[in-house]
Amino acid sequence: MGKIALKILYLITLPDLGGAQVHLLTVAAEMAARGHGVLVVVGRAGWLTARLQRVGIETVIVPDLVREISPCRDMRAVLAIRRLLLERRPDLVHCHSSKAGIVGRLAAWLLGIPAIFTAHGWAFTEGVAPLKRRFYQWLEMAAGFWARRIVCVSDYDRRLGCQWLPMHGKKMVTIYNGIFPEASMRSEVSSGALRLVMVARFAPPKCQEDVLRALDRLRAHGEKLTIEVDFIGEGSTFARVQRMAQQLGLEDTVRFLGNRTDVPALLPRYDGCLLISQWEGFPISILEAMRAGLPVIASHVGGVEEAVTEGGNGFLVPKGDITVLAEKIRYAAQHREDFATMGQRGRQMFLAQFTAEKMMTQLVSLYEACR
């Protein structure tokens, strides 16, 4: 007998292009393609809802599902989601992002519907202000009782969750993010400028400013290196970073490409990928770079070390260390063949550990165990 199709309701707060949204798009589209019933609830329309509708997946907007803490709107969101659950009667509710994770789990618990929460990096992770960490710890303590299982996207996050939420540790499981392997690949070592790219939103915890400081340091120390860096993304710090690049005289070194929907096609044009941050969960942008055969220079935070090995498929930079970041960029520029070989190793690591098929196999097994 074939497996019984599931009815799954997914929730996420924001529709903007980002790692959690790319992940949810992959999961929802795969579940629909396998014959399961899929409905996605979002706080407002945007990139994610447009992409879901393009592949034939129904979406529902709950306007009171907002990122900011707002007790009145949050309660209205719980009630709206509860009404939707009564109407649709899903077998499972799977929540993504902190706010949707709180209100979605509560609404499902009130009706006795199994709920799963994926933590795309805990809101109480290292680097968050102490009072804010304690506040989100308290919220997650409560919400943990409303979930059947908690998916962590890295072992780092699972260990952090067990440390801060020990009463829910047995519910936590690591399922790495995964993406499809089909994409263009970098084919040869370029002989011109070292071309690097950072694909990230311009907002905390990302640190595009640190990249500019590292480039300025290399120039100030008389390094005669030809390096070009492209930033892909937009957000609240975009204008500030642009002004900083102008003030440092780096207009000929860096470019700001804004949001792009063709990142997989662009990546093979580069020699390496940067991801400089204050904290991370398990970044999909690193997986996209590995898939394309690009070596990675990334901050040593969160679950990054589970995808990037020092000297293996790239370099790890201590958080906020501009000196080390500049040294790693200098090494990449001076040792092009070695840097390119790191990218080839990253491609093999991706195929072995981080494909969408492997992620979906683990996730479907979890669904079947929780229903």
Short mmCIF file of N, CA and C in Angstrom, two decimals, residues 118-243:
data_model
loop_
_atom_site.label_atom_id
_atom_site.label_comp_id
_atom_site.label_asym_id
_atom_site.label_seq_id
_atom_site.Cartn_x
_atom_site.Cartn_y
_atom_site.Cartn_z
N THR A 118 10.50 24.77 13.19
CA THR A 118 11.88 24.83 12.73
C THR A 118 12.50 26.14 13.19
N ALA A 119 13.57 26.03 13.97
CA ALA A 119 14.29 27.21 14.46
C ALA A 119 15.40 27.52 13.46
N HIS A 120 15.22 28.56 12.67
CA HIS A 120 16.25 28.98 11.71
C HIS A 120 17.24 29.89 12.43
N GLY A 121 17.84 29.37 13.48
CA GLY A 121 18.68 30.19 14.35
C GLY A 121 17.83 30.70 15.50
N TRP A 122 18.22 30.38 16.72
CA TRP A 122 17.43 30.79 17.89
C TRP A 122 17.50 32.30 18.11
N ALA A 123 16.40 32.87 18.60
CA ALA A 123 16.36 34.29 18.91
C ALA A 123 17.21 34.61 20.14
N PHE A 124 17.65 33.58 20.88
CA PHE A 124 18.52 33.81 22.03
C PHE A 124 19.95 33.35 21.74
N THR A 125 20.34 33.34 20.46
CA THR A 125 21.67 32.89 20.10
C THR A 125 22.74 33.87 20.55
N GLU A 126 23.99 33.43 20.49
CA GLU A 126 25.12 34.27 20.87
C GLU A 126 25.15 35.54 20.01
N GLY A 127 25.37 36.69 20.66
CA GLY A 127 25.42 37.96 19.96
C GLY A 127 24.19 38.80 20.18
N VAL A 128 23.08 38.18 20.61
CA VAL A 128 21.87 38.92 20.92
C VAL A 128 22.02 39.55 22.30
N ALA A 129 21.45 40.75 22.50
CA ALA A 129 21.56 41.45 23.77
C ALA A 129 21.04 40.57 24.92
N PRO A 130 21.71 40.61 26.10
CA PRO A 130 21.36 39.70 27.21
C PRO A 130 19.88 39.72 27.61
N LEU A 131 19.30 40.91 27.78
CA LEU A 131 17.89 40.96 28.18
C LEU A 131 16.98 40.37 27.12
N LYS A 132 17.31 40.62 25.86
CA LYS A 132 16.53 40.07 24.76
C LYS A 132 16.66 38.55 24.72
N ARG A 133 17.85 38.04 24.98
CA ARG A 133 18.05 36.59 25.02
C ARG A 133 17.17 35.95 26.08
N ARG A 134 17.13 36.54 27.27
CA ARG A 134 16.33 35.98 28.36
C ARG A 134 14.84 36.03 28.04
N PHE A 135 14.41 37.12 27.40
CA PHE A 135 12.99 37.25 27.04
C PHE A 135 12.60 36.15 26.06
N TYR A 136 13.42 35.95 25.01
CA TYR A 136 13.08 34.92 24.03
C TYR A 136 13.25 33.51 24.60
N GLN A 137 14.15 33.35 25.55
CA GLN A 137 14.25 32.06 26.22
C GLN A 137 12.93 31.74 26.93
N TRP A 138 12.37 32.71 27.61
CA TRP A 138 11.09 32.51 28.31
C TRP A 138 9.98 32.16 27.33
N LEU A 139 9.92 32.90 26.20
CA LEU A 139 8.89 32.60 25.20
C LEU A 139 9.04 31.18 24.65
N GLU A 140 10.29 30.80 24.34
CA GLU A 140 10.51 29.47 23.77
C GLU A 140 10.29 28.36 24.80
N MET A 141 10.50 28.66 26.06
CA MET A 141 10.17 27.68 27.10
C MET A 141 8.68 27.34 27.05
N ALA A 142 7.84 28.40 26.96
CA ALA A 142 6.40 28.18 26.90
C ALA A 142 6.00 27.50 25.60
N ALA A 143 6.49 28.03 24.47
CA ALA A 143 6.08 27.50 23.17
C ALA A 143 6.55 26.07 22.94
N GLY A 144 7.64 25.68 23.60
CA GLY A 144 8.13 24.32 23.45
C GLY A 144 7.13 23.28 23.89
N PHE A 145 6.29 23.63 24.86
CA PHE A 145 5.26 22.68 25.33
C PHE A 145 4.15 22.49 24.30
N TRP A 146 4.06 23.40 23.32
CA TRP A 146 3.00 23.32 22.32
C TRP A 146 3.46 22.59 21.06
N ALA A 147 4.71 22.15 21.02
CA ALA A 147 5.25 21.51 19.82
C ALA A 147 5.49 20.03 20.05
N ARG A 148 5.24 19.23 19.01
CA ARG A 148 5.54 17.81 19.06
C ARG A 148 7.05 17.58 18.89
N ARG A 149 7.66 18.29 17.93
CA ARG A 149 9.09 18.22 17.70
C ARG A 149 9.62 19.59 17.33
N ILE A 150 10.92 19.81 17.56
CA ILE A 150 11.60 21.06 17.22
C ILE A 150 12.76 20.72 16.30
N VAL A 151 12.75 21.26 15.09
CA VAL A 151 13.80 21.00 14.11
C VAL A 151 14.85 22.11 14.22
N CYS A 152 16.10 21.71 14.43
CA CYS A 152 17.23 22.64 14.43
C CYS A 152 17.99 22.44 13.13
N VAL A 153 18.44 23.52 12.50
CA VAL A 153 19.08 23.43 11.19
C VAL A 153 20.58 23.19 11.29
N SER A 154 21.10 23.07 12.52
CA SER A 154 22.50 22.72 12.73
C SER A 154 22.64 22.07 14.08
N ASP A 155 23.71 21.31 14.27
CA ASP A 155 23.98 20.73 15.59
C ASP A 155 24.29 21.83 16.60
N TYR A 156 24.89 22.92 16.12
CA TYR A 156 25.14 24.05 17.01
C TYR A 156 23.84 24.54 17.62
N ASP A 157 22.81 24.73 16.80
CA ASP A 157 21.52 25.21 17.31
C ASP A 157 20.85 24.17 18.21
N ARG A 158 21.03 22.89 17.89
CA ARG A 158 20.44 21.86 18.75
C ARG A 158 21.10 21.88 20.13
N ARG A 159 22.43 22.01 20.16
CA ARG A 159 23.12 22.08 21.45
C ARG A 159 22.72 23.34 22.21
N LEU A 160 22.62 24.48 21.50
CA LEU A 160 22.21 25.72 22.15
C LEU A 160 20.79 25.60 22.69
N GLY A 161 19.90 24.97 21.91
CA GLY A 161 18.53 24.78 22.37
C GLY A 161 18.47 23.90 23.60
N CYS A 162 19.26 22.82 23.62
CA CYS A 162 19.28 21.93 24.78
C CYS A 162 19.83 22.64 26.01
N GLN A 163 20.77 23.55 25.80
CA GLN A 163 21.35 24.30 26.91
C GLN A 163 20.36 25.29 27.52
N TRP A 164 19.66 26.02 26.65
CA TRP A 164 18.76 27.07 27.12
C TRP A 164 17.35 26.56 27.40
N LEU A 165 16.99 25.45 26.79
CA LEU A 165 15.64 24.89 26.96
C LEU A 165 15.77 23.41 27.30
N PRO A 166 16.40 23.08 28.41
CA PRO A 166 16.67 21.67 28.72
C PRO A 166 15.41 20.82 28.83
N MET A 167 14.30 21.42 29.24
CA MET A 167 13.06 20.65 29.38
C MET A 167 12.51 20.19 28.02
N HIS A 168 13.00 20.77 26.93
CA HIS A 168 12.52 20.40 25.59
C HIS A 168 13.60 19.69 24.76
N GLY A 169 14.72 19.37 25.39
CA GLY A 169 15.85 18.81 24.64
C GLY A 169 15.50 17.54 23.88
N LYS A 170 14.67 16.68 24.46
CA LYS A 170 14.33 15.41 23.80
C LYS A 170 13.47 15.61 22.55
N LYS A 171 12.88 16.79 22.39
CA LYS A 171 12.07 17.08 21.21
C LYS A 171 12.90 17.56 20.03
N MET A 172 14.15 17.88 20.28
CA MET A 172 14.97 18.55 19.26
C MET A 172 15.70 17.56 18.38
N VAL A 173 15.72 17.84 17.09
CA VAL A 173 16.41 17.01 16.11
C VAL A 173 17.09 17.92 15.10
N THR A 174 18.27 17.54 14.64
CA THR A 174 18.97 18.31 13.61
C THR A 174 18.60 17.79 12.23
N ILE A 175 18.10 18.67 11.39
CA ILE A 175 17.91 18.38 9.97
C ILE A 175 18.53 19.55 9.21
N TYR A 176 19.65 19.29 8.54
CA TYR A 176 20.33 20.36 7.83
C TYR A 176 19.48 20.88 6.68
N ASN A 177 19.59 22.17 6.42
CA ASN A 177 19.01 22.73 5.20
C ASN A 177 19.58 22.00 3.99
N GLY A 178 18.77 21.88 2.95
CA GLY A 178 19.24 21.24 1.73
C GLY A 178 18.70 21.96 0.51
N ILE A 179 19.44 21.92 -0.58
CA ILE A 179 19.00 22.53 -1.83
C ILE A 179 19.24 21.55 -2.97
N PHE A 180 18.59 21.80 -4.08
CA PHE A 180 18.72 20.90 -5.23
C PHE A 180 20.10 21.03 -5.85
N PRO A 181 20.68 19.92 -6.31
CA PRO A 181 22.05 19.97 -6.82
C PRO A 181 22.19 20.55 -8.21
N GLU A 182 21.10 20.65 -8.96
CA GLU A 182 21.21 21.13 -10.34
C GLU A 182 21.45 22.63 -10.35
N ALA A 183 22.60 23.04 -10.82
CA ALA A 183 22.93 24.46 -10.95
C ALA A 183 24.23 24.60 -11.73
N SER A 184 24.47 25.81 -12.25
CA SER A 184 25.71 26.06 -12.97
C SER A 184 26.88 26.02 -12.00
N MET A 185 28.05 25.60 -12.52
CA MET A 185 29.24 25.50 -11.69
C MET A 185 30.38 26.33 -12.24
N ARG A 186 31.21 26.80 -11.34
CA ARG A 186 32.42 27.50 -11.73
C ARG A 186 33.37 26.50 -12.39
N SER A 187 33.94 26.88 -13.52
CA SER A 187 34.69 25.90 -14.31
C SER A 187 36.20 26.12 -14.33
N GLU A 188 36.66 27.35 -14.09
CA GLU A 188 38.10 27.59 -14.22
C GLU A 188 38.54 28.73 -13.32
N VAL A 189 39.83 28.79 -13.06
CA VAL A 189 40.41 29.85 -12.25
C VAL A 189 40.61 31.07 -13.12
N SER A 190 40.06 32.20 -12.71
CA SER A 190 40.19 33.41 -13.51
C SER A 190 41.59 34.00 -13.33
N SER A 191 42.07 34.69 -14.35
CA SER A 191 43.41 35.27 -14.32
C SER A 191 43.40 36.75 -13.99
N GLY A 192 42.22 37.36 -13.95
CA GLY A 192 42.13 38.78 -13.65
C GLY A 192 41.98 39.02 -12.16
N ALA A 193 41.10 39.97 -11.82
CA ALA A 193 40.86 40.30 -10.42
C ALA A 193 40.24 39.12 -9.69
N LEU A 194 40.56 38.99 -8.39
CA LEU A 194 39.86 38.04 -7.54
C LEU A 194 38.45 38.58 -7.32
N ARG A 195 37.45 37.83 -7.76
CA ARG A 195 36.07 38.28 -7.67
C ARG A 195 35.34 37.52 -6.56
N LEU A 196 34.90 38.26 -5.55
CA LEU A 196 34.19 37.69 -4.42
C LEU A 196 32.76 38.24 -4.38
N VAL A 197 31.85 37.46 -3.78
CA VAL A 197 30.46 37.89 -3.69
C VAL A 197 29.94 37.58 -2.29
N MET A 198 29.12 38.47 -1.76
CA MET A 198 28.42 38.23 -0.50
C MET A 198 26.93 38.35 -0.76
N VAL A 199 26.22 37.25 -0.57
CA VAL A 199 24.77 37.21 -0.78
C VAL A 199 24.11 37.22 0.59
N ALA A 200 23.54 38.35 0.98
CA ALA A 200 22.96 38.49 2.32
C ALA A 200 22.14 39.76 2.39
N ARG A 201 21.10 39.73 3.20
CA ARG A 201 20.32 40.94 3.39
C ARG A 201 21.16 41.98 4.13
N PHE A 202 20.86 43.24 3.91
CA PHE A 202 21.56 44.34 4.58
C PHE A 202 20.80 44.66 5.88
N ALA A 203 21.08 43.89 6.90
CA ALA A 203 20.43 44.05 8.20
C ALA A 203 21.17 43.16 9.18
N PRO A 204 21.09 43.48 10.49
CA PRO A 204 21.69 42.58 11.47
C PRO A 204 21.13 41.17 11.30
N PRO A 205 21.97 40.14 11.40
CA PRO A 205 23.33 40.15 11.93
C PRO A 205 24.43 40.25 10.88
N LYS A 206 24.07 40.58 9.61
CA LYS A 206 25.09 40.59 8.56
C LYS A 206 26.02 41.80 8.73
N CYS A 207 27.28 41.63 8.30
CA CYS A 207 28.30 42.64 8.54
C CYS A 207 29.04 43.00 7.25
N GLN A 208 28.32 43.57 6.29
CA GLN A 208 28.99 44.02 5.06
C GLN A 208 30.04 45.08 5.37
N GLU A 209 29.82 45.87 6.44
CA GLU A 209 30.81 46.90 6.81
C GLU A 209 32.17 46.28 7.11
N ASP A 210 32.19 45.11 7.72
CA ASP A 210 33.46 44.47 8.03
C ASP A 210 34.25 44.12 6.77
N VAL A 211 33.53 43.76 5.72
CA VAL A 211 34.20 43.47 4.44
C VAL A 211 34.86 44.74 3.92
N LEU A 212 34.15 45.86 4.00
CA LEU A 212 34.73 47.12 3.55
C LEU A 212 35.96 47.48 4.37
N ARG A 213 35.89 47.27 5.68
CA ARG A 213 37.04 47.59 6.54
C ARG A 213 38.24 46.71 6.19
N ALA A 214 37.99 45.44 5.88
CA ALA A 214 39.08 44.55 5.51
C ALA A 214 39.73 44.98 4.20
N LEU A 215 38.92 45.36 3.22
CA LEU A 215 39.45 45.84 1.95
C LEU A 215 40.25 47.12 2.15
N ASP A 216 39.75 48.01 3.00
CA ASP A 216 40.46 49.26 3.28
C ASP A 216 41.79 48.98 3.98
N ARG A 217 41.80 47.98 4.86
CA ARG A 217 43.04 47.63 5.56
C ARG A 217 44.08 47.08 4.60
N LEU A 218 43.66 46.24 3.67
CA LEU A 218 44.59 45.71 2.67
C LEU A 218 45.21 46.83 1.86
N ARG A 219 44.40 47.78 1.46
CA ARG A 219 44.89 48.91 0.66
C ARG A 219 45.82 49.80 1.49
N ALA A 220 45.46 50.03 2.76
CA ALA A 220 46.25 50.90 3.62
C ALA A 220 47.63 50.32 3.90
N HIS A 221 47.72 48.99 3.87
CA HIS A 221 49.01 48.33 4.13
C HIS A 221 49.84 48.15 2.86
N GLY A 222 49.40 48.81 1.80
CA GLY A 222 50.17 48.81 0.57
C GLY A 222 50.05 47.55 -0.26
N GLU A 223 49.00 46.74 0.00
CA GLU A 223 48.81 45.51 -0.77
C GLU A 223 48.45 45.85 -2.21
N LYS A 224 49.21 45.32 -3.15
CA LYS A 224 48.91 45.54 -4.56
C LYS A 224 48.11 44.34 -5.09
N LEU A 225 46.90 44.22 -4.57
CA LEU A 225 46.02 43.12 -4.95
C LEU A 225 44.83 43.68 -5.72
N THR A 226 44.45 42.96 -6.76
CA THR A 226 43.26 43.36 -7.51
C THR A 226 42.10 42.50 -7.06
N ILE A 227 41.20 43.12 -6.30
CA ILE A 227 40.08 42.40 -5.70
C ILE A 227 38.80 43.17 -6.01
N GLU A 228 37.77 42.44 -6.38
CA GLU A 228 36.45 43.03 -6.61
C GLU A 228 35.44 42.26 -5.76
N VAL A 229 34.56 43.01 -5.10
CA VAL A 229 33.54 42.39 -4.25
C VAL A 229 32.17 42.92 -4.67
N ASP A 230 31.24 42.00 -4.92
CA ASP A 230 29.85 42.36 -5.20
C ASP A 230 28.99 41.99 -4.00
N PHE A 231 28.10 42.90 -3.62
CA PHE A 231 27.13 42.64 -2.57
C PHE A 231 25.75 42.44 -3.22
N ILE A 232 25.11 41.32 -2.93
CA ILE A 232 23.77 41.03 -3.43
C ILE A 232 22.82 41.04 -2.25
N GLY A 233 21.77 41.85 -2.33
CA GLY A 233 20.79 41.95 -1.25
C GLY A 233 20.40 43.39 -1.01
N GLU A 234 19.37 43.57 -0.22
CA GLU A 234 18.90 44.88 0.20
C GLU A 234 18.48 44.81 1.65
N GLY A 235 18.13 45.95 2.23
CA GLY A 235 17.68 45.95 3.61
C GLY A 235 17.96 47.27 4.30
N SER A 236 17.76 47.28 5.61
CA SER A 236 17.77 48.52 6.37
C SER A 236 19.13 49.20 6.41
N THR A 237 20.22 48.47 6.26
CA THR A 237 21.56 49.08 6.34
C THR A 237 22.16 49.34 4.95
N PHE A 238 21.39 49.12 3.91
CA PHE A 238 21.92 49.23 2.54
C PHE A 238 22.53 50.60 2.28
N ALA A 239 21.78 51.69 2.56
CA ALA A 239 22.27 53.04 2.28
C ALA A 239 23.51 53.36 3.11
N ARG A 240 23.52 52.91 4.36
CA ARG A 240 24.66 53.18 5.24
C ARG A 240 25.93 52.53 4.72
N VAL A 241 25.82 51.29 4.26
CA VAL A 241 27.00 50.59 3.74
C VAL A 241 27.48 51.24 2.45
N GLN A 242 26.54 51.67 1.61
CA GLN A 242 26.93 52.38 0.39
C GLN A 242 27.71 53.65 0.71
N ARG A 243 27.23 54.41 1.69
CA ARG A 243 27.92 55.64 2.09
C ARG A 243 29.32 55.33 2.61
#
